[in-house]
XYZ file of C-alpha atoms in Angstrom:
719
model
C 63.434 108.692 68.716
C 63.739 111.164 71.593
C 63.063 108.331 74.088
C 65.764 106.177 72.533
C 68.266 109.020 72.817
C 67.327 109.615 76.448
C 67.695 105.911 77.306
C 71.135 105.790 75.722
C 72.043 108.918 77.638
C 71.034 107.216 80.901
C 73.398 104.305 80.225
C 76.301 106.478 79.162
C 76.130 109.006 81.988
C 75.438 106.349 84.626
C 78.642 104.626 83.538
C 80.564 107.893 83.628
C 79.346 108.765 87.102
C 80.124 105.284 88.412
C 83.656 105.578 87.086
C 84.091 108.963 88.724
C 83.032 107.617 92.105
C 85.009 104.361 91.927
C 87.263 103.717 94.870
C 85.298 105.608 97.497
C 84.903 102.948 100.152
C 83.167 103.301 103.458
C 83.451 101.568 106.784
C 80.944 99.641 108.815
C 80.427 102.572 111.173
C 79.583 104.859 108.274
C 77.159 102.333 106.797
C 75.384 102.078 110.121
C 75.274 105.864 110.527
C 73.924 106.401 107.017
C 71.159 103.901 107.661
C 69.694 106.055 110.422
C 71.013 109.428 109.115
C 73.294 110.249 112.030
C 75.451 113.351 111.756
C 78.547 112.306 113.672
C 81.846 113.893 112.677
C 84.418 112.450 113.065
C 82.913 109.029 112.379
C 83.539 106.811 115.428
C 85.627 103.668 115.187
C 82.576 101.437 115.770
C 78.853 102.248 115.769
C 75.936 99.920 116.449
C 72.425 101.341 116.348
C 69.709 100.016 118.652
C 65.971 100.347 118.973
C 64.470 102.981 121.221
C 65.212 106.591 121.986
C 66.160 108.609 125.029
C 64.022 111.757 125.466
C 65.720 115.067 126.243
C 63.415 117.099 128.479
C 63.709 119.817 131.090
C 64.503 117.141 133.661
C 67.695 116.147 131.824
C 70.577 115.798 134.285
C 74.088 114.392 134.487
C 75.794 112.273 137.123
C 79.490 111.446 137.377
C 80.925 108.178 138.611
C 84.309 107.125 140.033
C 86.357 110.213 139.180
C 85.570 113.894 138.686
C 87.693 117.029 138.663
C 87.269 120.666 137.722
C 88.119 119.976 134.079
C 85.456 117.292 133.731
C 82.826 119.368 135.547
C 83.615 122.360 133.321
C 83.307 120.183 130.221
C 79.913 118.905 131.357
C 78.880 122.495 132.043
C 79.811 123.589 128.520
C 77.907 120.636 127.086
C 74.799 121.563 129.091
C 74.983 125.185 127.915
C 75.111 124.100 124.276
C 72.366 121.517 124.775
C 70.123 124.140 126.370
C 70.828 126.529 123.502
C 69.752 123.982 120.907
C 66.687 122.696 122.723
C 65.481 125.925 124.400
C 65.105 123.889 127.587
C 66.004 125.130 131.053
C 68.378 122.436 132.265
C 69.635 121.821 135.818
C 73.097 123.283 136.342
C 74.081 120.973 139.208
C 75.241 117.398 138.829
C 72.804 114.686 139.955
C 73.624 112.931 143.200
C 71.998 109.631 142.208
C 73.245 108.028 138.994
C 70.220 105.731 138.788
C 67.983 108.737 138.108
C 70.403 110.604 135.815
C 69.748 110.945 132.094
C 73.490 110.777 131.367
C 76.079 109.044 133.522
C 79.728 109.957 132.889
C 82.081 107.338 134.280
C 85.727 108.335 134.353
C 88.639 106.420 135.873
C 91.336 109.088 136.239
C 92.279 112.633 135.326
C 94.874 111.696 132.744
C 98.060 113.624 132.040
C 98.415 116.893 133.934
C 99.864 118.394 130.758
C 98.117 117.176 127.568
C 100.482 114.804 125.836
C 100.953 112.697 122.744
C 100.292 109.553 124.788
C 96.964 110.748 126.250
C 94.265 108.086 126.188
C 91.321 109.641 124.306
C 89.143 106.554 123.977
C 85.573 106.317 125.237
C 82.425 104.256 124.917
C 78.878 105.591 124.767
C 75.651 103.637 125.043
C 72.162 105.118 124.757
C 69.019 103.204 125.652
C 65.471 104.409 126.175
C 66.271 104.648 129.895
C 69.694 106.243 130.147
C 72.904 107.239 128.387
C 76.225 106.019 129.800
C 79.576 107.480 128.780
C 82.677 105.639 130.006
C 86.287 106.741 129.504
C 89.621 105.926 131.141
C 90.575 109.625 131.299
C 88.900 113.015 131.480
C 90.079 113.780 127.946
C 88.328 110.651 126.689
C 85.169 111.781 128.486
C 85.430 115.209 126.830
C 85.640 113.549 123.418
C 82.580 111.451 124.264
C 80.598 114.515 125.360
C 81.112 116.022 121.901
C 79.746 112.851 120.321
C 76.808 112.933 122.739
C 75.907 116.451 121.558
C 76.140 115.431 117.908
C 73.630 112.633 118.534
C 70.853 115.001 119.660
C 67.895 115.002 117.268
C 64.406 116.441 117.252
C 60.974 115.692 115.804
C 57.328 116.532 116.565
C 57.591 114.589 119.817
C 60.571 116.583 121.099
C 64.317 116.185 121.380
C 65.938 112.800 121.835
C 68.987 110.607 121.359
C 68.624 107.455 119.273
C 69.509 104.087 120.784
C 73.148 103.423 119.993
C 76.399 101.799 121.079
C 79.702 103.493 120.239
C 83.256 102.350 120.859
C 85.687 105.034 119.808
C 89.332 105.991 119.771
C 91.454 108.065 117.376
C 93.405 106.573 114.504
C 96.267 109.041 115.052
C 97.441 110.642 118.309
C 98.489 113.942 116.635
C 95.578 115.864 115.101
C 96.341 119.523 114.834
C 95.508 122.965 113.514
C 98.246 125.487 112.815
C 97.229 129.135 113.085
C 99.785 131.617 111.775
C 99.545 134.815 113.819
C 102.881 136.164 112.597
C 101.637 137.600 109.322
C 98.317 138.783 110.727
C 97.818 139.004 114.483
C 94.672 137.301 115.746
C 93.042 138.520 118.989
C 92.515 136.235 121.964
C 88.807 135.766 121.256
C 89.622 134.417 117.779
C 91.998 131.834 119.230
C 89.549 130.794 121.936
C 86.589 130.247 119.645
C 88.791 128.203 117.320
C 90.004 126.122 120.261
C 86.362 125.453 121.105
C 85.749 124.366 117.516
C 88.838 122.154 117.556
C 87.532 120.383 120.631
C 84.124 119.940 118.983
C 85.674 117.873 116.176
C 88.264 116.171 118.407
C 91.421 117.946 117.239
C 94.044 117.929 119.971
C 97.048 120.085 118.949
C 97.025 123.858 118.585
C 100.168 124.673 116.613
C 100.763 128.341 117.409
C 102.955 129.870 114.680
C 104.210 132.867 116.624
C 107.050 134.404 114.601
C 107.353 135.446 110.993
C 109.044 138.055 108.814
C 105.944 140.176 109.376
C 105.672 139.953 113.153
C 107.078 138.609 116.413
C 104.006 137.841 118.512
C 105.097 136.705 121.971
C 106.424 138.693 124.908
C 109.999 137.978 125.971
C 110.936 139.381 129.340
C 114.599 138.481 128.839
C 114.884 139.881 125.295
C 112.136 142.526 125.189
C 113.292 144.144 121.952
C 112.034 141.059 120.141
C 108.381 141.878 120.753
C 108.565 145.628 121.335
C 110.343 146.322 118.032
C 109.187 143.342 115.996
C 105.426 143.335 116.448
C 103.844 146.772 115.813
C 102.630 146.398 119.394
C 100.529 143.363 118.451
C 101.775 140.489 120.580
C 100.634 138.118 123.321
C 101.804 138.776 126.836
C 103.097 135.830 128.796
C 99.968 135.964 130.929
C 97.867 135.703 127.761
C 99.947 132.745 126.622
C 99.253 131.010 129.929
C 95.570 131.825 129.513
C 95.465 130.166 126.092
C 97.385 127.137 127.368
C 94.934 126.718 130.260
C 91.936 127.246 127.962
C 93.257 124.581 125.591
C 94.082 122.154 128.410
C 90.527 122.385 129.698
C 89.474 121.059 126.286
C 92.140 118.349 126.035
C 94.261 120.292 123.542
C 98.030 120.631 123.499
C 99.603 123.999 122.658
C 102.823 123.710 120.657
C 104.641 126.955 119.806
C 106.615 127.542 116.618
C 109.524 129.987 116.483
C 110.645 129.925 112.850
C 114.447 129.882 112.420
C 116.908 130.400 110.802
C 114.830 131.875 107.944
C 111.497 133.730 108.175
C 113.274 135.752 110.847
C 113.075 139.400 109.768
C 111.045 140.383 112.823
C 113.674 138.826 115.117
C 116.381 140.959 113.561
C 114.608 144.321 113.852
C 115.619 144.425 117.509
C 118.645 142.125 117.307
C 120.525 142.674 114.034
C 123.673 141.361 115.718
C 122.521 137.751 115.184
C 121.635 138.280 111.532
C 123.628 137.161 108.499
C 123.768 140.704 107.146
C 124.437 143.913 109.103
C 120.963 145.433 108.731
C 119.208 147.595 109.756
C 116.048 145.502 109.452
C 112.400 146.470 109.427
C 109.235 144.418 109.698
C 108.268 142.949 106.346
C 104.912 144.120 104.970
C 104.661 141.936 101.900
C 103.951 138.253 101.337
C 106.457 135.733 100.087
C 109.920 134.423 100.942
C 112.550 136.862 102.158
C 116.311 136.745 102.577
C 116.992 137.573 106.251
C 118.302 134.629 108.261
C 120.077 134.101 111.549
C 123.844 133.705 111.375
C 124.590 130.040 112.193
C 128.337 130.616 112.500
C 128.370 132.959 115.518
C 128.450 131.681 119.054
C 126.506 134.815 119.972
C 123.557 133.443 117.973
C 123.382 130.297 120.107
C 123.715 132.213 123.379
C 120.850 134.406 122.181
C 118.735 131.369 121.257
C 119.574 129.631 124.523
C 118.247 132.629 126.417
C 115.075 132.940 124.363
C 114.220 129.270 123.886
C 114.922 128.585 127.551
C 112.450 131.290 128.491
C 109.840 129.884 126.090
C 110.456 126.322 127.302
C 109.502 127.463 130.791
C 106.406 129.228 129.441
C 105.061 126.448 127.190
C 104.629 123.100 128.991
C 104.196 120.971 125.857
C 106.937 118.413 125.215
C 107.507 119.679 121.672
C 108.842 122.958 120.298
C 108.680 123.693 116.557
C 111.687 125.494 115.039
C 110.257 125.948 111.529
C 113.362 125.569 109.395
C 111.572 126.048 106.069
C 112.218 128.167 102.984
C 115.660 129.436 103.928
C 117.280 130.067 100.562
C 120.610 131.051 102.117
C 121.155 134.139 99.976
C 122.530 136.152 102.884
C 124.806 133.234 103.761
C 126.146 133.171 100.198
C 127.079 136.856 100.337
C 128.683 136.814 103.794
C 132.487 136.257 103.632
C 132.693 135.217 107.289
C 130.018 132.568 106.807
C 131.720 131.284 103.671
C 135.048 131.094 105.498
C 133.404 129.195 108.361
C 131.919 126.684 105.947
C 135.279 126.125 104.307
C 137.020 125.708 107.653
C 134.417 123.185 108.891
C 134.160 121.374 105.521
C 130.473 122.264 105.284
C 129.749 121.738 101.622
C 126.510 123.692 101.089
C 123.753 125.702 102.752
C 121.688 122.597 103.488
C 124.605 121.168 105.435
C 125.094 124.507 107.188
C 121.456 124.508 108.246
C 121.898 120.940 109.491
C 124.778 122.199 111.641
C 122.510 124.968 112.944
C 119.704 122.485 113.671
C 122.024 120.224 115.652
C 123.107 123.143 117.802
C 119.482 124.201 118.346
C 118.498 120.610 119.138
C 121.030 120.528 121.967
C 119.612 123.784 123.338
C 116.090 122.377 123.289
C 117.207 119.137 124.891
C 118.934 121.144 127.601
C 115.568 122.764 128.352
C 113.636 119.493 128.226
C 112.030 119.873 124.805
C 111.764 117.693 121.709
C 112.482 119.403 118.397
C 110.097 119.365 115.467
C 110.641 121.165 112.174
C 109.536 121.277 108.554
C 110.990 118.787 106.102
C 113.964 120.989 105.292
C 115.532 119.999 108.613
C 115.888 116.370 107.464
C 119.582 115.593 106.979
C 121.713 112.452 107.391
C 123.216 113.923 110.563
C 119.859 114.789 112.155
C 119.325 112.815 115.393
C 116.390 110.420 115.387
C 114.584 112.148 118.243
C 113.727 115.099 115.995
C 110.224 115.072 114.456
C 109.681 115.781 110.747
C 106.726 117.942 109.706
C 105.973 117.126 106.074
C 104.563 119.633 103.590
C 105.629 117.603 100.551
C 103.374 114.567 100.936
C 102.814 111.053 102.312
C 105.644 109.573 100.228
C 108.144 111.988 101.727
C 106.737 111.347 105.191
C 107.050 107.600 104.610
C 110.707 107.974 103.640
C 111.381 109.782 106.910
C 109.533 107.036 108.800
C 111.637 104.360 107.105
C 114.734 106.175 108.368
C 113.361 106.017 111.891
C 111.973 109.549 112.286
C 108.591 110.334 113.783
C 106.595 112.647 111.554
C 103.314 114.392 110.881
C 101.654 115.355 107.602
C 100.393 118.740 106.447
C 100.591 118.190 102.689
C 96.999 118.010 101.532
C 95.802 119.985 104.535
C 96.894 123.508 103.533
C 93.532 125.137 104.023
C 94.897 128.549 102.976
C 95.152 127.194 99.401
C 91.325 127.326 99.127
C 90.815 123.752 97.933
C 87.463 122.090 98.670
C 86.950 119.831 101.662
C 86.755 116.819 99.336
C 90.427 117.166 98.366
C 91.596 117.503 101.965
C 89.393 114.577 102.950
C 91.156 112.141 100.647
C 94.671 113.105 101.762
C 95.893 110.475 104.222
C 99.048 110.356 106.363
C 99.226 106.612 105.646
C 97.381 105.989 102.366
C 96.066 102.556 101.453
C 98.942 101.956 99.029
C 101.615 102.656 101.642
C 104.853 100.690 101.512
C 105.443 101.120 105.248
C 105.606 98.087 107.497
C 103.481 98.054 110.631
C 106.487 99.068 112.721
C 107.489 101.856 110.347
C 103.907 103.148 110.257
C 104.073 103.792 114.005
C 106.427 106.678 113.233
C 103.562 108.503 111.433
C 101.943 110.346 114.311
C 99.167 112.122 112.422
C 98.743 115.477 110.743
C 97.816 119.142 110.938
C 95.679 121.552 108.974
C 97.643 124.743 108.292
C 96.058 128.184 108.335
C 98.808 130.391 106.969
C 97.964 133.998 107.651
C 98.792 136.095 104.582
C 95.188 136.752 103.612
C 93.105 136.367 106.761
C 91.854 138.868 109.300
C 89.865 138.375 112.514
C 86.750 138.866 110.367
C 87.590 136.220 107.770
C 89.832 133.618 109.392
C 86.965 131.452 110.619
C 85.609 131.114 107.072
C 88.996 129.883 105.863
C 89.321 127.306 108.640
C 85.738 126.075 108.996
C 83.919 123.948 108.163
C 86.556 122.308 105.913
C 88.875 121.536 108.826
C 86.195 119.286 110.310
C 86.711 117.008 107.305
C 90.452 116.930 108.038
C 89.693 116.175 111.684
C 87.672 113.173 110.539
C 90.505 111.954 108.335
C 92.878 112.009 111.304
C 90.440 110.423 113.794
C 88.297 107.953 111.855
C 89.188 104.633 110.204
C 91.011 104.960 106.883
C 88.165 103.376 104.897
C 85.725 106.143 105.854
C 85.953 108.041 102.562
C 82.411 108.629 101.276
C 82.589 112.217 100.029
C 78.850 112.711 99.557
C 78.108 111.595 103.098
C 80.983 113.715 104.396
C 79.410 116.805 102.844
C 75.982 115.845 104.180
C 77.310 115.698 107.719
C 79.643 118.671 107.254
C 76.732 121.026 106.579
C 75.138 119.982 109.881
C 78.382 120.295 111.840
C 78.998 123.716 110.301
C 75.750 125.033 111.769
C 76.541 123.485 115.136
C 79.957 125.164 115.182
C 78.249 128.547 115.053
C 77.037 128.066 118.615
C 80.691 128.306 119.686
C 80.950 131.854 118.383
C 82.546 131.110 115.022
C 81.812 133.713 112.361
C 82.291 131.639 109.193
C 78.612 132.082 108.289
C 77.673 135.289 110.091
C 80.418 137.472 108.640
C 79.632 136.419 105.075
C 76.486 138.537 105.038
C 78.214 141.389 106.854
C 81.022 141.567 104.278
C 78.549 141.580 101.376
C 76.393 144.289 102.965
C 79.471 146.436 103.504
C 80.609 145.990 99.904
C 77.156 146.799 98.523
C 76.560 149.556 101.088
C 73.035 148.190 101.202
C 70.800 145.492 102.634
C 69.994 144.534 99.030
C 72.666 141.880 98.523
C 70.549 139.219 96.799
C 72.211 139.520 93.363
C 75.636 139.735 94.978
C 74.905 136.627 97.037
C 73.890 134.797 93.858
C 77.216 135.686 92.251
C 79.359 134.855 95.272
C 77.557 131.547 95.773
C 79.253 130.115 92.659
C 82.664 131.787 92.748
C 85.640 130.960 94.928
C 88.976 132.651 95.582
C 91.691 131.434 93.230
C 93.530 128.351 94.430
C 97.087 127.879 95.606
C 99.220 131.037 95.576
C 97.777 132.789 92.510
C 96.369 135.561 94.671
C 99.923 136.852 95.128
C 100.178 137.768 91.442
C 96.565 138.707 90.788
C 95.834 141.000 93.716
C 98.946 142.768 95.047
C 98.403 143.597 98.716
C 100.464 143.938 101.872
C 99.954 142.894 105.455
C 98.533 146.382 106.047
C 95.853 146.069 103.354
C 92.234 145.750 104.507
C 90.994 142.244 103.751
C 87.442 143.337 102.968
C 87.140 142.782 99.211
C 84.878 140.396 97.336
C 87.672 137.812 97.313
C 87.660 137.927 101.117
C 83.895 137.507 101.327
C 83.747 134.609 98.855
C 84.005 131.203 100.473
C 86.379 128.347 99.632
C 83.965 125.480 98.973
C 80.801 126.387 97.068
C 77.801 124.344 98.140
C 75.726 125.886 95.338
C 78.265 124.746 92.734
C 78.273 121.204 94.145
C 74.480 121.042 94.003
C 74.451 122.425 90.462
C 76.953 119.751 89.409
C 74.783 117.053 90.995
C 71.721 118.333 89.139
C 73.556 118.496 85.804
C 74.773 114.917 86.174
C 71.266 113.843 87.181
C 69.721 115.608 84.178
C 72.046 113.771 81.836
C 71.647 110.374 83.470
C 68.049 110.071 84.705
C 65.703 110.096 81.728
C 62.467 109.449 83.698
C 63.045 112.573 85.777
C 64.580 114.703 83.024
C 61.773 117.259 83.239
C 62.181 117.631 86.997
C 65.895 118.327 86.811
C 65.405 120.531 83.749
C 62.988 122.765 85.641
C 65.368 123.047 88.589
C 68.374 123.860 86.421
C 66.442 126.337 84.287
C 65.314 128.102 87.453
C 68.909 128.307 88.724
C 70.294 129.534 85.393
C 67.520 132.120 85.081
C 68.363 133.324 88.581
C 71.994 133.773 87.510
C 70.883 135.702 84.451
C 68.625 137.979 86.500
C 71.390 138.550 89.057
C 73.913 139.467 86.353
C 71.623 142.292 85.164
C 70.758 143.445 88.698
C 74.428 143.658 89.663
C 75.034 146.583 87.335
C 73.339 149.253 89.489
C 74.824 147.754 92.678
C 78.326 147.944 91.219
C 77.695 151.488 89.966
C 76.983 152.623 93.520
C 79.968 150.862 95.086
C 83.532 151.681 93.999
C 84.701 148.698 96.068
C 82.760 146.418 93.708
C 84.074 147.810 90.417
C 86.363 144.810 90.073
C 83.272 142.575 90.101
C 81.872 143.956 86.826
C 83.677 141.417 84.605
C 82.368 138.664 86.866
C 78.813 139.952 86.442
C 79.246 139.941 82.660
C 80.628 136.402 82.723
C 77.713 135.271 84.874
C 75.336 136.328 82.104
C 77.308 134.416 79.471
C 77.415 131.280 81.620
C 73.671 131.387 82.233
C 72.891 131.961 78.562
C 75.029 129.001 77.461
C 73.417 126.712 80.017
C 69.854 127.723 79.190
C 70.326 127.271 75.469
C 71.973 123.879 75.964
C 69.090 122.641 78.118
C 66.594 123.927 75.565
C 68.299 121.912 72.820
C 68.488 118.813 75.015
C 64.785 119.119 75.828
C 63.827 119.398 72.172
C 66.201 116.668 71.009
C 67.618 119.288 68.651
C 71.346 118.679 68.341
C 73.466 121.811 68.268
C 75.954 122.461 65.506
C 79.666 122.123 66.018
C 79.972 125.856 65.421
C 77.491 126.607 68.193
C 79.259 124.241 70.565
C 82.666 125.760 69.861
C 81.341 129.302 70.264
C 79.743 128.459 73.614
C 82.840 126.656 74.864
C 84.947 129.670 73.900
C 82.635 131.902 75.945
C 82.939 129.525 78.873
C 86.723 129.426 78.556
C 86.741 133.218 78.778
C 84.390 133.163 81.758
C 86.655 130.607 83.438
C 89.583 133.027 83.499
C 90.043 134.385 87.035
C 88.954 137.958 87.624
C 89.666 139.974 90.782
C 91.397 136.826 92.135
C 88.062 134.976 91.900
C 86.912 132.181 89.615
C 83.632 130.514 88.730
C 83.344 126.919 89.910
C 80.338 125.952 87.772
C 82.055 126.192 84.386
C 82.760 122.479 84.085
C 79.117 121.602 84.720
C 77.879 124.059 82.079
C 80.478 122.690 79.660
C 78.905 119.247 80.139
C 75.515 120.651 79.131
C 76.935 122.336 76.038
C 78.840 119.220 74.951
C 75.823 116.985 75.539
C 73.641 119.294 73.427
C 76.056 118.976 70.514
C 76.735 115.249 70.928
C 73.175 113.938 70.716
C 73.577 112.310 67.260
C 76.601 110.338 68.494
C 74.832 108.644 71.382
C 73.614 105.579 69.483
C 77.035 104.858 67.973
C 79.333 105.606 70.909
C 80.295 103.224 73.691
C 79.942 104.411 77.298
C 83.721 104.426 77.732
C 84.276 106.501 74.590
C 81.513 108.922 75.578
C 82.874 109.270 79.098
C 86.379 109.956 77.802
C 85.130 112.446 75.219
C 82.935 114.408 77.640
C 85.587 114.418 80.363
C 88.316 115.655 78.010
C 86.171 118.318 76.405
C 84.635 119.555 79.664
C 87.876 119.725 81.635
C 88.820 123.308 82.504
C 92.209 124.665 81.400
C 95.027 123.950 83.831
C 96.162 126.858 85.985
C 99.543 127.456 87.518
C 99.569 128.031 91.254
C 103.235 128.010 92.138
C 104.406 130.091 95.067
C 106.160 133.230 93.772
C-alpha cells in the first residue's frame, strides 16, 4: 500500500512541477552551452561547440592585428591579470609580435566612437581551436566584450587550464543596458563606483546612470553655483576632477556615463543653498528621512530657468554623454498648490493642472538641454501630449506603458522589473522583458525600445552593503538585455549565476566577503555558524515594507541583521528543490528524506544555539523571534517527513495546527522574513493528504496543494 501511495505521489507531483515550469523556453545557444556545461553570462547570440581544447599554460600570450590603441591594450592587460589570478600562472605582460605563435589573436578594425554612444558597435566573434583562439571585432568596444567572454570560457581539470573548442557570434539585443546607482541618498566613495564599473563591464552592461541629486544630498561640484554642493551635501560630493576620472574609467571599459539631476521634485538639497528658486520661501535643510517630500523648483519664475541654464550648461560641458536625465518623478505639486503666484500663473497661461505645469517646465528644460547639445531623458511622469518626440521616456511602470510611449513615437527604456532595491530574487528580474513575447508593437515601433536599466536606489545601502544588493542579481538582468529573448531557463540561469558571482569577486566586489564580516560584528564573535544558518534562509522584506517596519534615517548605521541578510537565498532554493524531489521521486525518497532531515535538524540545532549568541549581543535582540520561529519551522518539517516516511496520514487538526504555526513564522520580524515557509507547507499538506492520493486527479491535487501552500499576500506599497 505504501508503494502504491508513493507511485501516485510521483505522478501528481511530476504533473505539478511540469505545470509550474511551463513556458520557460530556451534558445539554441543555451542548449549548446548546457550540453557542455559552459558558464557564459550573458548567453551569446549564437554558440557552436567544437572538438578539441586550447591549453592555457605559462606561455600564454596575446597578439593584436590591424588596429590597437591604449584602450584595447589596457583591456587586454586587465584580462591577463584576471587570468593569471585564476590560474596561478605567470603570464607574459607584453603583446606577442608574431600572431602565428600567439595563443589569442585579437583582431580589431577601428577604435570606435571617441565618446561611448548608443550607436556603438559591440559585436564580436570568437573561435577557439586546439591551436589558437581568434577574437574579431569591428571596434575596440566589441573586442572588450569578447575578452569578457574569453575569460568566462576558461576551465580547469587534472590536466590543467584550457578553453573548449567553440565558435561564437555575438551582439547585444538592446543597445541600452544600464545600472543606476543612487548616490544622493547615501554617498558612495570612488572605489565603490569603480569596482561596480568593472563588474558592469564583466557582464556587458554599457550605461552607468549616475543619480547625483536627491532630497538627501547634492553630490557633484558646481564651480558656477558652489552653494549647491557646499550646502547641500554634508561635504560628501564628487569634485569635477573625480567626475572626469569616473568618465574616463568607464570609457576604458566601453561604458557610457549618464548623469541624472532630479527636477523639479526630489530637489530639497538644491534649495538649501538656493531657496530663491523654490516653490516655498524656505529655509530648507537636507532631508534625513526616506520617502517623497514636498519641495520643488518653481516653474513659473524666469530666475529658475536662468539658474538651470547656468547649472545644466556647466554639467553638459563636464559630462560628454549625449543624454542628460532630468528625473521628473514623484512631484506631487503640494507646494505649487499652496503658492498663490504659481496658481495665478497657471490661470493666466490656461494651465489646467500640475501635470500640465510640469509639462511646461519640461519643455523649458528641454530647450536648455538642446541649447547645450544634450538629449533629454526623464521618468514616465514627463510624458505629456506636448512633449517633443526627441525626449526619451524612462519607464518604471512596465512594458505595456513603455510600449504605449513607443507607439506614440518616443524612444524609451525599461526599469520596471529591474528595481533591485526591492529585494526580489533574480528569477523575477530575469523574466521581465522590455519587449515581451506577447508585445503588440510592430517591428518599426519596437525600434523605439532601446533597452533597460537595473536601479539601485540608495535608501538602505552603504559602501559595505551596496555590492550585495546589486550583485549577482544584476548579472541576470544584464543577460536579459543582451541575450536573445527566448533564453529564459531559470534553473540554468542560477547555475551560471553562482559561477559568475565568484568570478566577480576578483574585481574587488564585496557581496560575499562582507557577509561574514557583518555577521561577525553582530555576534561579536568568530562563532557565527548558527547565525549563518538562520540568515541563509531569511531575506529582507520585499518592496518598500522596510520603511514601516524599521524606521531609520539616512544617518542610521546600516549594520543590522537586515543589512547582512542577502536578497536571493540559495539555501531556500535548494531546499525547495529537495522538497519537490521528495514528493515526486519515489525511488529516491529515502535519499531526499535523509538530506531534508539533516537540513531541518541543522535548523533546529541552530535555533537553540542562537539563544546564547543573542544574549551576548544587544544588536541581535531583534533576532530572537526569528530564532524561535526557526525552531517551529524545523519541527513542523521533521514531523511531516516522519509521517510521509511511515505512510501515516496526519489528522486535519494536526495539519491546521502546523499551518497556523507556519503562518505565524511567516510574519516578518525585524524587517526580515523566512523564504522556506512555502516548502515546509508543502510537506505538512502532503502528510495530511495521503489518503486522498488515490482518488484525486493530478490537476485537482496540484490546485489544492498550491492554494493551501501559498503564503499570505503582503502589501508593499511605497509610503
